[in-house]
Tab-separated table of C-alpha atoms in Angstrom:
chain	number	residue	atom	x	y	z
A	952	MET	CA	73.745	91.303	99.692
A	953	ASP	CA	70.415	90.282	99.608
A	954	ASP	CA	70.413	86.631	99.425
A	955	GLN	CA	72.862	86.455	102.456
A	956	ILE	CA	72.630	86.512	106.874
A	957	TRP	CA	75.271	88.656	108.016
A	958	TYR	CA	76.959	86.878	110.976
A	959	LEU	CA	79.099	87.990	114.052
A	960	ALA	CA	83.004	86.091	114.825
A	961	GLN	CA	84.712	86.754	117.568
A	962	VAL	CA	88.523	85.981	116.298
A	963	LYS	CA	91.286	84.625	118.271
A	964	PRO	CA	94.185	87.106	119.723
A	965	GLY	CA	96.435	87.829	116.818
A	966	GLY	CA	94.276	85.746	114.138
A	967	MET	CA	92.416	88.348	112.573
A	968	ASP	CA	94.088	87.749	109.031
A	969	LEU	CA	94.567	84.316	109.364
A	970	ALA	CA	90.731	83.882	110.228
A	971	ILE	CA	90.330	86.519	107.391
A	972	ARG	CA	92.335	84.456	104.776
A	973	ASN	CA	90.628	80.899	106.421
A	974	LEU	CA	87.591	82.186	105.169
A	975	GLY	CA	88.572	83.131	101.674
A	976	ARG	CA	89.558	80.288	101.322
A	977	GLN	CA	86.275	78.366	102.445
A	978	ASN	CA	84.197	81.505	100.142
A	979	VAL	CA	82.797	83.397	102.595
A	980	VAL	CA	82.398	86.464	102.360
A	981	VAL	CA	83.502	89.084	105.304
A	982	PHE	CA	83.665	92.497	106.790
A	983	LEU	CA	85.800	94.126	108.357
A	984	PRO	CA	85.117	97.645	108.318
A	985	LEU	CA	88.874	99.400	109.434
A	986	TYR	CA	89.174	103.550	110.720
A	987	GLU	CA	92.341	105.205	110.132
A	988	ALA	CA	93.831	106.644	113.824
A	989	THR	CA	96.357	108.659	114.563
A	990	ARG	CA	98.364	108.308	117.302
A	991	ARG	CA	101.857	109.180	118.819
A	992	SER	CA	105.403	106.938	119.290
A	993	LYS	CA	108.865	107.510	119.913
A	994	GLY	CA	107.697	111.623	119.506
A	995	LYS	CA	106.385	110.643	115.980
A	996	PHE	CA	102.887	110.392	114.885
A	997	VAL	CA	102.314	107.409	113.253
A	998	THR	CA	98.725	106.356	111.133
A	999	SER	CA	97.938	103.118	111.214
A	1000	SER	CA	94.011	100.978	110.030
A	1001	LYS	CA	92.127	100.461	112.961
A	1002	PRO	CA	89.192	97.798	113.000
A	1003	LEU	CA	86.147	99.157	114.414
A	1004	PHE	CA	85.151	96.346	116.472
A	1005	PRO	CA	88.597	94.856	117.303
A	1006	GLY	CA	88.485	91.159	117.705
A	1007	TYR	CA	85.391	90.898	115.188
A	1008	LEU	CA	84.199	90.107	112.183
A	1009	PHE	CA	81.399	90.258	110.113
A	1010	ILE	CA	80.423	87.107	108.105
A	1011	ALA	CA	78.211	86.352	105.620
A	1012	GLN	CA	76.593	83.260	104.233
A	1013	SER	CA	74.053	82.108	101.927
A	1014	VAL	CA	70.791	81.821	102.746
A	1015	ASN	CA	71.245	77.702	101.992
A	1016	ASP	CA	74.145	77.966	102.975
A	1017	ARG	CA	74.766	76.546	106.670
A	1018	GLN	CA	77.467	75.746	107.801
A	1019	TRP	CA	78.359	77.307	110.964
A	1020	GLN	CA	80.600	74.615	112.126
A	1021	ALA	CA	82.907	74.800	109.263
A	1022	ILE	CA	83.085	78.524	110.504
A	1023	ASN	CA	83.467	77.625	114.206
A	1024	ASN	CA	86.682	75.264	112.865
A	1025	THR	CA	88.083	77.735	110.584
A	1026	ARG	CA	91.731	78.642	111.864
A	1027	GLY	CA	92.385	81.749	113.698
A	1028	ILE	CA	88.292	81.918	114.755
A	1029	SER	CA	86.969	82.002	118.257
A	1030	LYS	CA	83.556	80.781	117.709
A	1031	LEU	CA	79.953	82.218	115.659
A	1032	VAL	CA	78.130	85.414	118.481
A	1033	CYS	CA	75.009	83.337	119.748
A	1034	PHE	CA	71.876	83.936	121.483
A	1035	GLY	CA	71.283	80.004	121.981
A	1036	ASP	CA	71.245	77.618	120.315
A	1037	LYS	CA	71.991	79.263	116.757
A	1038	PRO	CA	74.321	81.529	115.699
A	1039	SER	CA	72.882	85.357	115.858
A	1040	GLN	CA	72.122	87.142	112.604
A	1041	VAL	CA	73.618	90.718	112.132
A	1042	PRO	CA	70.690	93.130	110.883
A	1043	SER	CA	71.310	93.485	107.074
A	1044	ALA	CA	70.052	97.455	106.688
A	1045	LEU	CA	73.037	97.693	110.340
A	1046	ILE	CA	75.879	95.959	107.506
A	1047	SER	CA	74.447	97.916	104.686
A	1048	GLU	CA	75.015	101.185	107.380
A	1049	LEU	CA	78.747	100.268	107.182
A	1050	MET	CA	79.927	99.314	104.091
A	1051	SER	CA	78.451	102.729	103.425
A	1052	ARG	CA	80.777	104.786	105.957
A	1053	TYR	CA	83.786	102.230	105.692
A	1054	ASN	CA	85.267	101.815	102.550
A	1055	GLN	CA	86.757	98.612	103.235
A	1056	ALA	CA	89.794	99.374	100.123
A	1057	GLU	CA	90.513	102.418	101.495
A	1058	HIS	CA	90.019	101.923	105.103
A	1059	LEU	CA	88.986	105.668	105.024
A	1060	PRO	CA	85.248	106.322	106.846
A	1061	HIS	CA	83.214	108.198	104.766
A	1062	LEU	CA	83.207	111.672	105.204
A	1063	GLU	CA	80.544	112.978	107.102
A	1064	SER	CA	78.784	116.352	107.384
A	1065	PHE	CA	79.814	119.071	109.926
A	1066	ASN	CA	78.254	122.076	110.663
A	1067	ASN	CA	79.426	125.106	112.321
A	1068	GLY	CA	79.506	124.645	116.158
A	1069	ASP	CA	79.471	121.320	115.576
A	1070	GLU	CA	82.604	118.920	118.315
A	1071	VAL	CA	84.745	117.324	116.825
A	1072	ARG	CA	87.778	115.025	117.694
A	1073	LEU	CA	91.019	114.410	115.731
A	1074	THR	CA	92.352	111.480	114.497
A	1075	GLN	CA	95.382	112.660	112.710
A	1076	GLY	CA	98.246	115.251	113.335
A	1077	PRO	CA	100.405	116.674	115.536
A	1078	PHE	CA	96.796	117.558	117.820
A	1079	SER	CA	95.339	114.248	117.427
A	1080	GLU	CA	92.789	112.870	119.710
A	1081	LEU	CA	92.269	117.166	121.302
A	1082	VAL	CA	88.920	118.103	120.981
A	1083	ALA	CA	87.583	121.309	119.017
A	1084	LYS	CA	84.703	123.297	117.600
A	1085	VAL	CA	83.647	123.302	114.272
A	1086	ASP	CA	83.928	127.025	112.724
A	1087	GLN	CA	83.558	127.193	109.359
A	1088	VAL	CA	83.075	124.472	106.949
A	1089	CYS	CA	85.076	125.314	103.148
A	1090	SER	CA	83.527	123.915	100.055
A	1091	GLU	CA	86.696	122.862	98.969
A	1092	GLN	CA	86.443	119.611	101.639
A	1093	ARG	CA	88.491	121.630	104.431
A	1094	ILE	CA	86.736	122.742	107.991
A	1095	TRP	CA	88.298	125.252	109.895
A	1096	LEU	CA	88.051	124.149	113.910
A	1097	LEU	CA	88.694	126.888	116.870
A	1098	LEU	CA	91.584	124.438	119.246
A	1099	ASP	CA	91.945	125.710	122.323
A	1100	ILE	CA	95.877	125.396	123.152
A	1101	LEU	CA	97.540	126.477	125.952
A	1102	GLY	CA	94.707	127.874	127.116
A	1103	ARG	CA	94.516	130.070	123.686
A	1104	THR	CA	91.915	129.821	120.677
A	1105	THR	CA	93.399	129.133	117.952
A	1106	ARG	CA	91.980	128.676	114.227
A	1107	ILE	CA	93.325	125.649	112.199
A	1108	SER	CA	92.653	123.839	108.969
A	1109	VAL	CA	91.870	120.552	108.869
A	1110	SER	CA	90.842	118.210	106.001
A	1111	GLN	CA	87.094	115.993	106.887
A	1112	GLN	CA	88.714	112.787	106.317
A	1113	SER	CA	90.984	113.654	109.888
A	1114	ILE	CA	88.295	114.346	112.305
A	1115	ARG	CA	85.084	112.753	113.370
A	1116	LYS	CA	82.001	113.672	115.430
A	1117	ALA	CA	83.377	113.619	119.143
A	1118	ASN	CA	81.004	111.713	121.157
């Protein structure tokens, strides 16, 4: 990854799959960090992968290969993000951190560390989008949460993959 420069490309509405496919044909390395989110749809809970940065895609090019016009003219791509007349580089450290947190193959973020008392947001299951407090972290990748349901504190057990730190 040291011999590559990363850029941010804005994708046309509804053109993410088209852009990824066409950039792949040009042998351009792309990175799309995804996370899993659960939402209610018609009374059921549906889990789906969503882009961390909707409408944007990270693109890597070799230091020697700077074909910006080819990328700007790729079907599905609106434009490379520029500040001035040249595309702006994304720091490699940021890309490395995103890649360490978001596994593209599984579309799941790597597990975060949680401590007792942390406020977390549930991302999956029937309590999706509710905020709870960490009560106890178990060794088998499960966490006990204290959740306020109808004015009563309830203790529930969830997997670490189904929560993230609340903002």
